[in-house]
Coordinates of C-alpha atoms and ligand atoms in Angstrom, one line a residue:
M1 CA 133.2 110.3 117.2
S2 CA 133.5 113.4 114.9
E3 CA 132.9 112.6 111.4
T4 CA 130.4 114.3 109.1
I5 CA 127.5 112.5 107.5
H6 CA 126.5 113.8 103.9
V7 CA 122.8 114.6 103.1
S8 CA 121.5 113.7 99.6
A9 CA 120.4 117.0 98.1
G10 CA 117.1 117.4 96.5
N11 CA 113.7 119.6 96.7
E12 CA 111.0 117.2 96.9
W13 CA 108.5 117.9 99.7
W14 CA 108.9 114.4 101.0
R15 CA 112.6 114.7 101.7
N16 CA 112.2 116.6 105.0
A17 CA 108.3 116.5 105.4
V18 CA 106.8 115.8 109.1
V19 CA 103.9 113.7 108.3
Y20 CA 101.1 113.2 110.6
Q21 CA 99.6 109.7 110.9
V22 CA 95.8 110.0 111.1
Y23 CA 93.8 106.9 112.3
P24 CA 90.6 107.8 110.8
R25 CA 88.6 105.5 113.2
S26 CA 90.0 107.4 116.3
F27 CA 90.9 110.8 115.3
A28 CA 87.3 113.0 115.2
D29 CA 83.7 112.0 114.9
A30 CA 81.5 114.5 113.2
N31 CA 78.2 112.4 113.0
G32 CA 78.5 111.2 116.6
D33 CA 78.3 107.4 115.9
G34 CA 81.2 106.7 118.1
T35 CA 83.8 106.1 115.2
G36 CA 85.8 109.0 113.6
D37 CA 85.0 110.1 109.8
V38 CA 86.2 112.3 107.1
E39 CA 84.1 115.2 108.1
G40 CA 85.7 114.9 111.5
I41 CA 89.2 114.9 110.0
R42 CA 88.0 118.0 107.8
S43 CA 87.1 119.9 110.8
R44 CA 90.5 119.5 112.6
I45 CA 92.4 120.8 109.4
P46 CA 93.1 124.2 111.2
Y47 CA 94.3 122.4 114.2
L48 CA 97.0 120.4 112.0
A49 CA 97.9 123.3 110.1
K50 CA 98.6 125.3 113.5
L51 CA 100.5 122.2 114.6
G52 CA 102.9 122.8 111.6
I53 CA 102.9 119.6 109.8
D54 CA 103.4 119.0 106.3
A55 CA 101.6 116.0 105.1
I56 CA 98.9 113.6 106.7
W57 CA 98.9 110.0 106.1
M58 CA 95.5 108.4 106.3
N59 CA 95.2 105.0 107.5
P60 CA 92.9 102.9 105.3
W61 CA 89.4 104.3 104.9
Y62 CA 88.3 102.1 102.3
P63 CA 85.0 100.0 102.5
S64 CA 85.8 97.0 104.9
P65 CA 84.2 94.6 107.4
L66 CA 86.9 96.2 109.8
L67 CA 88.2 92.6 110.9
D68 CA 91.8 94.1 110.7
G69 CA 90.9 97.7 111.4
G70 CA 90.5 98.4 107.6
Y71 CA 93.5 96.9 106.4
D72 CA 90.9 94.2 105.0
V73 CA 89.8 96.3 102.0
A74 CA 86.7 95.2 100.3
D75 CA 86.9 98.1 97.6
Y76 CA 90.0 100.0 96.9
R77 CA 88.4 103.0 94.7
S78 CA 85.9 104.1 97.6
I79 CA 85.3 105.1 101.1
A80 CA 83.7 103.2 103.9
P81 CA 80.0 104.6 104.4
M82 CA 80.8 104.9 108.2
F83 CA 83.8 107.3 107.4
G84 CA 81.9 109.4 104.6
S85 CA 82.0 109.2 100.8
L86 CA 84.4 109.7 97.9
D87 CA 83.1 113.4 97.6
D88 CA 84.2 114.0 101.4
A89 CA 87.5 112.0 100.7
Q90 CA 88.2 114.6 97.6
A91 CA 87.0 117.7 99.9
L92 CA 89.3 116.7 102.3
I93 CA 92.3 116.6 99.9
E94 CA 91.2 120.1 98.8
D95 CA 91.0 121.4 102.1
A96 CA 94.4 120.0 103.0
H97 CA 95.9 121.2 100.1
R98 CA 94.5 124.9 100.8
A99 CA 96.2 124.5 104.0
G100 CA 99.4 123.5 102.5
I101 CA 99.2 120.1 103.7
K102 CA 99.7 116.9 101.3
V103 CA 98.0 113.9 101.8
I104 CA 99.2 110.2 101.7
V105 CA 97.2 107.3 101.5
D106 CA 97.6 103.5 102.6
L107 CA 97.6 100.9 99.9
V108 CA 97.1 97.1 100.9
P109 CA 98.4 95.2 98.0
N110 CA 99.5 91.9 100.0
H111 CA 95.8 91.0 100.7
T112 CA 92.2 91.9 100.2
S113 CA 89.1 91.5 102.6
W114 CA 87.2 88.3 101.9
D115 CA 84.4 90.7 101.2
H116 CA 86.5 91.7 98.0
E117 CA 84.4 91.0 94.8
W118 CA 87.2 88.8 93.7
F119 CA 87.2 86.9 96.5
V120 CA 83.9 86.2 96.8
E121 CA 84.0 85.2 93.2
A122 CA 86.8 82.9 94.1
L123 CA 85.0 81.2 96.8
A124 CA 82.0 80.7 94.7
A125 CA 83.8 79.1 91.8
A126 CA 85.3 75.6 91.6
P127 CA 88.6 74.6 92.8
R128 CA 91.2 75.1 90.2
S129 CA 88.9 77.5 88.3
P130 CA 90.7 80.7 87.0
A131 CA 88.9 82.8 89.5
R132 CA 90.9 81.4 92.2
D133 CA 94.1 82.3 90.5
R134 CA 94.0 85.7 91.7
Y135 CA 94.6 84.4 95.2
I136 CA 96.7 81.5 96.5
F137 CA 94.5 78.4 96.9
R138 CA 96.0 75.1 97.1
E139 CA 95.3 71.2 98.0
G140 CA 96.1 70.3 101.5
K141 CA 98.7 67.6 102.5
G142 CA 97.6 64.2 104.1
I143 CA 95.7 61.4 102.8
D144 CA 92.3 63.6 102.4
G145 CA 94.1 66.9 101.9
E146 CA 93.4 67.5 105.7
L147 CA 96.6 69.3 106.6
P148 CA 97.6 72.6 105.4
P149 CA 99.7 73.0 102.3
T150 CA 102.8 74.3 104.5
N151 CA 103.3 74.8 107.8
W152 CA 103.4 78.7 107.6
S153 CA 101.9 80.7 110.5
S154 CA 99.9 83.7 110.3
V155 CA 101.5 86.8 111.7
F156 CA 98.3 87.1 114.1
G157 CA 98.7 83.7 115.2
G158 CA 97.4 80.4 114.1
P159 CA 98.1 78.7 110.8
A160 CA 98.4 80.9 107.8
W161 CA 95.9 78.8 105.6
S162 CA 92.3 78.0 106.2
R163 CA 90.2 75.4 104.4
C164 CA 87.2 76.1 102.3
D165 CA 84.0 73.6 102.3
D166 CA 85.2 72.3 98.9
G167 CA 88.5 71.0 100.7
Q168 CA 91.1 73.5 99.0
W169 CA 93.0 75.8 101.3
Y170 CA 93.8 79.6 100.9
L171 CA 96.7 81.4 102.1
H172 CA 96.4 84.5 104.5
L173 CA 99.5 85.5 106.2
F174 CA 97.3 87.8 108.6
D175 CA 93.7 87.4 109.5
I176 CA 91.5 84.6 108.0
S177 CA 89.3 87.4 106.7
Q178 CA 92.6 88.8 104.6
P179 CA 93.2 86.4 101.8
D180 CA 96.7 86.9 100.0
L181 CA 96.9 88.0 96.4
N182 CA 98.6 86.0 93.8
W183 CA 101.1 88.7 92.8
H184 CA 102.3 86.5 89.8
H185 CA 98.9 87.1 88.2
P186 CA 98.9 89.6 85.3
E187 CA 95.4 91.1 86.4
V188 CA 96.5 91.5 90.1
R189 CA 99.4 93.6 88.7
A190 CA 97.2 95.7 86.4
E191 CA 94.6 96.2 89.1
F192 CA 97.1 97.8 91.2
R193 CA 98.7 100.1 88.9
D194 CA 95.1 101.3 88.1
I195 CA 94.4 101.9 91.7
F196 CA 97.7 104.1 92.3
R197 CA 96.1 106.0 89.3
F198 CA 92.8 106.4 90.6
W199 CA 94.1 107.8 93.7
I200 CA 96.4 110.2 92.1
D201 CA 93.9 111.4 89.7
L202 CA 91.7 112.5 93.0
G203 CA 94.8 114.4 93.9
V204 CA 96.8 112.6 96.7
D205 CA 100.3 113.3 96.9
G206 CA 101.7 109.9 98.1
F207 CA 101.2 106.4 99.3
R208 CA 102.1 104.5 102.3
V209 CA 102.3 100.9 101.0
D210 CA 101.6 98.2 103.5
V211 CA 103.3 94.8 104.0
A212 CA 105.6 96.3 101.2
H213 CA 108.0 93.1 102.0
G214 CA 105.1 90.6 101.4
L215 CA 103.3 90.0 98.0
I216 CA 105.6 87.5 96.4
K217 CA 105.4 84.0 97.7
D218 CA 107.5 80.8 96.5
L219 CA 105.1 78.9 95.0
S220 CA 106.9 75.8 95.5
F221 CA 105.8 76.2 99.2
P222 CA 108.8 75.0 101.4
D223 CA 107.7 74.4 104.9
L224 CA 109.7 76.6 107.4
D225 CA 111.8 75.6 110.4
L226 CA 110.2 77.9 112.7
A227 CA 107.5 77.0 114.9
S228 CA 106.0 80.4 114.3
E229 CA 107.0 83.6 112.2
I230 CA 106.9 87.1 113.1
L231 CA 106.5 90.3 111.2
T232 CA 110.0 91.4 111.3
V233 CA 112.0 89.0 109.4
G234 CA 115.2 88.9 107.6
H235 CA 117.1 86.5 109.6
I236 CA 116.3 83.7 107.1
D237 CA 117.8 83.7 103.7
N238 CA 115.4 83.1 100.5
H239 CA 112.5 83.4 102.8
P240 CA 109.4 81.9 101.2
H241 CA 107.1 84.8 101.8
W242 CA 109.0 88.0 103.1
D243 CA 111.2 90.2 101.4
R244 CA 111.7 88.2 98.2
D245 CA 113.8 89.5 95.2
E246 CA 110.7 89.5 92.9
V247 CA 109.3 91.9 95.1
H248 CA 111.2 94.8 93.2
D249 CA 110.0 94.1 90.0
I250 CA 106.6 95.0 91.2
I251 CA 108.0 98.2 93.1
R252 CA 109.4 99.1 89.6
E253 CA 106.2 98.9 87.9
W254 CA 104.5 101.1 90.6
R255 CA 107.6 103.8 90.3
A256 CA 107.0 103.9 86.6
V257 CA 103.3 104.7 87.0
L258 CA 104.1 107.4 89.7
N259 CA 106.9 109.1 87.3
E260 CA 104.3 109.0 84.8
K261 CA 101.8 111.0 86.7
E262 CA 104.5 113.2 88.1
A263 CA 105.1 114.4 84.6
E264 CA 101.1 114.5 84.0
Y265 CA 100.6 116.7 86.7
N266 CA 103.8 118.5 87.2
K267 CA 104.2 117.6 91.0
D268 CA 106.3 115.5 93.2
L269 CA 104.5 112.1 94.3
M270 CA 106.1 109.4 96.7
M271 CA 105.7 106.0 98.0
V272 CA 106.7 104.8 101.5
A273 CA 107.4 101.3 102.1
E274 CA 106.3 99.6 105.3
A275 CA 108.8 96.8 105.0
W276 CA 109.7 95.0 108.3
V277 CA 113.2 93.8 107.0
K278 CA 116.7 93.6 108.2
A279 CA 118.3 97.0 108.1
E280 CA 120.6 95.8 105.3
S281 CA 117.7 95.3 103.1
V282 CA 116.2 98.6 103.4
P283 CA 118.4 100.5 100.9
L284 CA 117.2 97.8 98.3
Y285 CA 113.8 99.2 98.4
L286 CA 115.1 102.7 98.1
R287 CA 116.9 102.5 94.7
P288 CA 116.0 105.2 92.3
D289 CA 113.6 103.2 90.4
E290 CA 111.7 102.0 93.4
Y291 CA 110.4 103.6 96.7
H292 CA 111.1 107.1 97.7
Q293 CA 111.3 106.2 101.4
S294 CA 110.9 103.3 103.7
F295 CA 110.0 103.4 107.5
N296 CA 113.1 103.1 109.6
F297 CA 111.6 100.5 111.7
D298 CA 115.0 99.6 113.2
F299 CA 114.8 102.8 115.3
V300 CA 111.5 101.8 116.6
G301 CA 113.1 98.8 118.1
C302 CA 115.8 100.9 120.0
P303 CA 115.3 100.9 123.6
W304 CA 116.4 104.1 125.6
D305 CA 120.2 103.6 124.9
V306 CA 122.6 106.1 123.8
D307 CA 125.0 103.6 121.9
Q308 CA 122.0 101.8 120.0
M309 CA 120.3 104.8 119.1
R310 CA 123.4 106.7 117.7
S311 CA 124.3 103.7 115.5
S312 CA 120.9 103.2 114.5
I313 CA 120.8 107.1 113.5
A314 CA 124.2 106.8 111.9
R315 CA 123.2 103.7 109.8
A316 CA 119.8 105.2 108.7
L317 CA 121.5 108.5 107.4
V318 CA 124.4 106.8 105.6
D319 CA 121.9 104.0 104.1
A320 CA 119.4 106.9 102.8
A321 CA 122.3 109.0 101.4
S322 CA 123.8 105.9 99.5
V323 CA 120.7 105.7 97.5
N324 CA 119.9 109.2 97.3
S325 CA 116.8 108.9 99.5
S326 CA 116.0 110.7 102.7
A327 CA 116.0 109.1 106.5
T328 CA 112.6 108.6 108.3
W329 CA 112.1 108.6 111.7
V330 CA 109.0 106.8 113.4
L331 CA 108.5 106.6 116.9
S332 CA 104.9 105.2 116.9
N333 CA 102.2 104.2 115.1
H334 CA 99.1 102.2 114.8
D335 CA 100.8 98.9 115.2
V336 CA 103.3 99.5 118.1
L337 CA 103.0 100.5 121.9
R338 CA 103.1 104.0 122.2
H339 CA 106.6 105.2 122.6
P340 CA 106.4 107.2 126.0
T341 CA 105.1 104.0 127.5
R342 CA 108.1 101.8 125.7
Y343 CA 110.7 104.4 127.4
G344 CA 108.8 104.3 130.8
L345 CA 109.0 100.5 131.0
P346 CA 112.1 98.5 132.4
A347 CA 114.5 97.6 129.9
G348 CA 113.8 94.3 128.3
T349 CA 109.9 94.2 129.1
D350 CA 107.9 92.0 126.9
Y351 CA 105.2 94.4 126.1
Q352 CA 102.5 91.9 125.1
E353 CA 103.0 90.1 128.5
W354 CA 102.9 93.3 130.3
L355 CA 99.6 94.4 128.7
M356 CA 98.2 90.9 129.7
T357 CA 99.4 90.6 133.6
G358 CA 100.5 94.5 134.2
P359 CA 100.8 95.8 136.7
T360 CA 100.3 99.3 135.0
E361 CA 102.6 101.0 137.6
L362 CA 105.6 99.1 136.1
C363 CA 105.5 101.7 133.7
D364 CA 107.2 105.0 135.1
Q365 CA 104.7 107.4 132.9
Q366 CA 106.7 110.6 133.8
L367 CA 110.1 109.2 132.9
G368 CA 108.7 107.9 129.7
T369 CA 106.8 111.1 128.8
Q370 CA 110.1 113.1 129.7
R371 CA 112.4 110.7 127.4
G372 CA 109.9 110.5 124.7
L373 CA 110.0 114.2 124.2
A374 CA 114.0 114.2 124.5
V375 CA 113.9 111.5 121.7
I376 CA 111.2 113.2 119.3
M377 CA 113.0 116.6 119.5
M378 CA 116.4 114.8 118.6
L379 CA 114.8 113.2 115.7
L380 CA 113.3 116.6 114.4
A381 CA 116.8 118.0 114.4
L382 CA 118.1 115.2 112.0
P383 CA 118.1 115.4 108.3
G384 CA 115.2 113.3 107.0
S385 CA 111.2 113.5 107.6
T386 CA 109.6 112.5 110.6
Y387 CA 106.5 110.7 111.1
I388 CA 104.1 111.6 114.0
Y389 CA 101.3 109.5 115.2
Q390 CA 98.2 111.0 116.3
G391 CA 98.0 112.0 119.8
E392 CA 101.8 111.8 120.4
E393 CA 101.9 115.5 120.3
L394 CA 99.4 115.6 123.4
G395 CA 101.7 113.1 125.2
L396 CA 99.3 110.1 125.3
H397 CA 100.5 106.8 126.6
E398 CA 99.6 103.3 125.5
V399 CA 95.9 102.6 127.1
P400 CA 97.1 99.1 128.6
D401 CA 93.9 98.2 130.5
L402 CA 91.2 98.3 128.1
P403 CA 88.6 96.1 129.2
H404 CA 88.9 92.3 127.3
D405 CA 85.1 92.7 125.8
V406 CA 86.1 96.0 124.0
L407 CA 89.4 94.5 122.3
D408 CA 88.9 94.5 118.7
D409 CA 92.5 93.8 117.0
P410 CA 92.5 90.6 115.3
V411 CA 95.6 89.6 117.4
W412 CA 93.5 89.3 120.4
R413 CA 91.0 86.7 118.3
R414 CA 93.7 85.0 116.8
S415 CA 96.0 84.5 119.7
E416 CA 93.1 82.9 121.4
N417 CA 93.2 85.8 124.0
T418 CA 96.7 85.2 124.8
R419 CA 98.0 88.6 123.3
K420 CA 95.9 91.7 123.6
G421 CA 97.4 93.5 120.5
R422 CA 97.2 97.0 119.2
D423 CA 94.2 98.6 120.5
G424 CA 95.9 100.6 123.3
C425 CA 97.4 102.8 121.0
R426 CA 94.2 103.4 118.8
V427 CA 92.1 105.1 121.6
P428 CA 90.2 108.1 120.3
I429 CA 91.8 111.3 120.6
P430 CA 90.5 113.7 123.4
W431 CA 90.0 117.3 121.9
T432 CA 88.2 118.6 125.0
Q433 CA 88.3 118.3 128.9
T434 CA 84.7 117.3 129.3
G435 CA 82.1 115.7 127.1
P436 CA 81.0 112.1 126.3
S437 CA 84.3 111.6 124.5
F438 CA 86.5 114.4 125.5
G439 CA 85.3 116.2 122.3
F440 CA 86.0 113.1 120.2
G441 CA 82.2 113.0 119.2
E442 CA 78.6 113.5 120.4
G443 CA 78.3 109.6 121.3
A444 CA 80.5 107.1 123.4
P445 CA 83.7 106.4 121.3
W446 CA 84.2 102.8 120.0
L447 CA 86.9 102.2 122.5
P448 CA 86.6 103.8 126.0
Q449 CA 89.2 106.6 127.0
P450 CA 90.5 106.8 130.3
A451 CA 89.4 109.6 132.8
H452 CA 93.0 111.2 132.7
F453 CA 92.6 111.8 128.9
S454 CA 90.9 115.3 130.0
D455 CA 94.0 116.7 131.2
Q456 CA 95.7 115.6 128.1
S457 CA 93.1 117.0 125.9
V458 CA 94.1 119.7 123.2
E459 CA 91.8 122.1 125.1
A460 CA 93.7 121.3 128.3
Q461 CA 97.0 122.2 126.4
D462 CA 96.2 124.7 123.9
G463 CA 98.1 128.0 124.8
V464 CA 99.4 126.5 128.0
D465 CA 103.2 127.4 128.5
G466 CA 105.1 124.2 129.0
S467 CA 102.4 121.7 127.8
I468 CA 103.4 119.1 125.5
L469 CA 101.3 120.3 122.6
E470 CA 103.1 123.6 122.9
L471 CA 106.3 121.9 123.2
Y472 CA 105.6 120.0 119.6
R473 CA 104.3 123.4 118.1
S474 CA 107.3 125.2 118.8
A475 CA 109.5 122.3 117.9
L476 CA 107.9 122.1 114.4
A477 CA 108.3 125.7 113.7
L478 CA 111.8 125.8 114.9
R479 CA 112.5 123.0 112.5
S480 CA 111.1 124.3 109.6
A481 CA 112.8 127.6 110.4
H482 CA 116.3 126.5 111.1
W483 CA 116.9 122.8 110.7
V484 CA 115.4 121.6 107.5
E485 CA 117.9 123.5 105.3
R486 CA 121.0 123.0 107.2
G487 CA 122.5 120.1 105.4
D488 CA 125.1 117.6 106.5
L489 CA 125.7 116.3 110.1
T490 CA 128.6 116.2 112.0
W491 CA 128.8 114.4 115.3
L492 CA 130.0 116.3 118.4
N493 CA 131.9 115.0 121.1
V494 CA 130.2 116.3 124.2
D495 CA 129.8 113.4 126.5
S496 CA 129.8 109.4 126.3
N497 CA 126.2 109.6 127.2
A498 CA 125.1 112.0 125.0
I499 CA 123.9 112.0 121.6
A500 CA 125.2 115.4 120.2
F501 CA 125.3 116.7 116.6
E502 CA 125.8 120.1 114.7
R503 CA 124.4 121.2 111.4
N504 CA 126.0 124.3 110.2
R505 CA 126.2 126.0 113.8
Y506 CA 122.8 124.5 115.2
A507 CA 123.3 121.6 117.7
S508 CA 121.0 119.1 119.1
I509 CA 122.3 117.3 122.5
T510 CA 120.4 114.5 124.3
N511 CA 121.4 113.3 127.8
F512 CA 120.9 109.8 128.0
G513 CA 123.0 109.6 131.5
D514 CA 122.0 109.9 134.9
S515 CA 123.9 113.3 135.7
N516 CA 124.0 116.7 134.3
I517 CA 126.0 117.3 131.1
A518 CA 128.2 120.7 130.5
L519 CA 126.9 122.2 127.5
P520 CA 129.1 123.7 124.8
P521 CA 128.8 127.7 124.8
G522 CA 125.6 128.8 122.8
E523 CA 122.2 130.1 122.8
V524 CA 119.4 127.9 124.0
M525 CA 116.5 127.7 121.4
L526 CA 114.4 125.1 123.1
T527 CA 114.6 122.2 125.7
S528 CA 112.4 119.4 125.6
S529 CA 111.9 119.6 129.9
Q530 CA 111.4 122.9 131.4
P531 CA 112.9 124.7 132.7
A532 CA 115.8 125.7 130.4
Q533 CA 119.3 125.7 132.0
Q534 CA 121.9 127.9 130.4
D535 CA 125.1 125.8 130.5
Q536 CA 124.0 122.3 132.0
L537 CA 121.8 119.7 130.3
A538 CA 119.8 117.7 132.7
P539 CA 119.3 113.7 132.4
N540 CA 116.6 112.6 129.8
T541 CA 116.3 115.7 128.1
T542 CA 117.2 117.4 124.5
V543 CA 118.6 121.0 124.0
W544 CA 118.9 122.8 120.9
L545 CA 121.4 125.4 120.7
R546 CA 122.8 128.0 118.4
L547 CA 126.4 127.6 118.8
T548 CA 128.4 130.6 119.6
Ligands
GLC601 C1 100.6 96.3 108.3 C2 99.3 97.5 109.1 C3 98.8 96.5 110.3 C4 98.0 95.4 109.5 C5 98.7 94.7 108.7 C6 98.1 93.6 107.7 O1 101.4 95.8 109.1 O2 100.3 98.4 109.7 O3 98.1 97.4 111.0 O4 97.6 94.6 110.5 O5 99.6 95.3 107.9 O6 97.3 94.5 106.9

């Protein structure tokens, strides 16, 4: 394979940004209540600046009963008291900007919390009254309406409908506490356009849009053939509630708001879609009047496999260029098993089953770590932007053995304790080697940290040659100095077990095989595993070369 892939031009900051995902509950706890907060994040801005990232993406920080980690929003224009205040948020945005860091907030338009004033009003109102029209209330089937209106299931398990005391049912594709909004309703549409404006006026630079492939439901409510549905869809055409064509009209409305505000503030704004759709559908979300970017979840699903990864990369680059967007690279986030753990487990492992039954030793931690570093270095050398999930720069693995009584994810509840869910990737960050929560805060953290977090803390790695943190710092610095502006990519024929490419005399080569690979002549800039070798590349390793 030796062909060139063209990269779209454009100077907007998001095209090549390294975006650091902050899960506010678990990042840094300034007030010692065991939960992270905005002041904690502010205190770590110097750390983030030193890491060399370009932007932070804040997971939801709005008032919420936290029945789905904050994706159950009770008020879209405020900050949860446990995290701080709107003034704190504004101060954080200003601090970040002073440090040269952009801020992206998470917007959750598919559903609200059941504590949102609209839903409280809807429940108090009579069946079929206008207050219920902002959500999706329906009569049930059966003689007394005792059966749900459709057979749809919730992503978290169980039916997607719950029945009110007065007999009507409401739709919730996620938790029972997350009623779906009716996106055919003009008030719903106007409200979200205004929420976009609110946060832009407060100073944010972009939005990560939750469940971007949801929103529109086919109101004729066809039943589905599947016994259960999953978040990643796309195998059914004309699905009644995922990836419907009408969604694109809504996206265009939002983009128009962003375009207006870009002119008003004379700055580049962006939105990135969380759209779990088939790879062929992704470019549709990236048309010039829609999203700027969409997360590349296809790559998250790739195992450690040279051919699958190479074709996923090629497809993402070509697709992004076809709509003048830029590719996105994601390995971990708050919803998936941390990637070093994925790469350390035998191919084909069912992750949720492993979390339930173990054994923990099934994961070869060292191998997973090594492969994780090889992959992130490969991604950082590619055109496009990279999303880093907090703690991955410390080499954190999934915490697979959290005690059952601390599990908080609605997946655990809704699956009747048969799936543990996502708490294992949300454990608070270790900053120091000692202390009640390894420097996360003064009190016990909301999820317990394993003892080995001490050795993985920032303190244990800061300034230590060969540490994962220092590798990330070096890689980010080299990336911004050398890779970002290098333009088009040409595949290199190095070895069938390698993913190798060149961008204007700089090469990245990753060895997926079991034996060493001979390197082309060049000067080693960085390798993902120590020690660097002159002309040979060890298995499970990436090298960056300046070709000679
Ligand atoms: C998205 C979020 C996830 C949340 C779900 C429902 O997939 O990333 O954490 O549970 O939406 O809002």
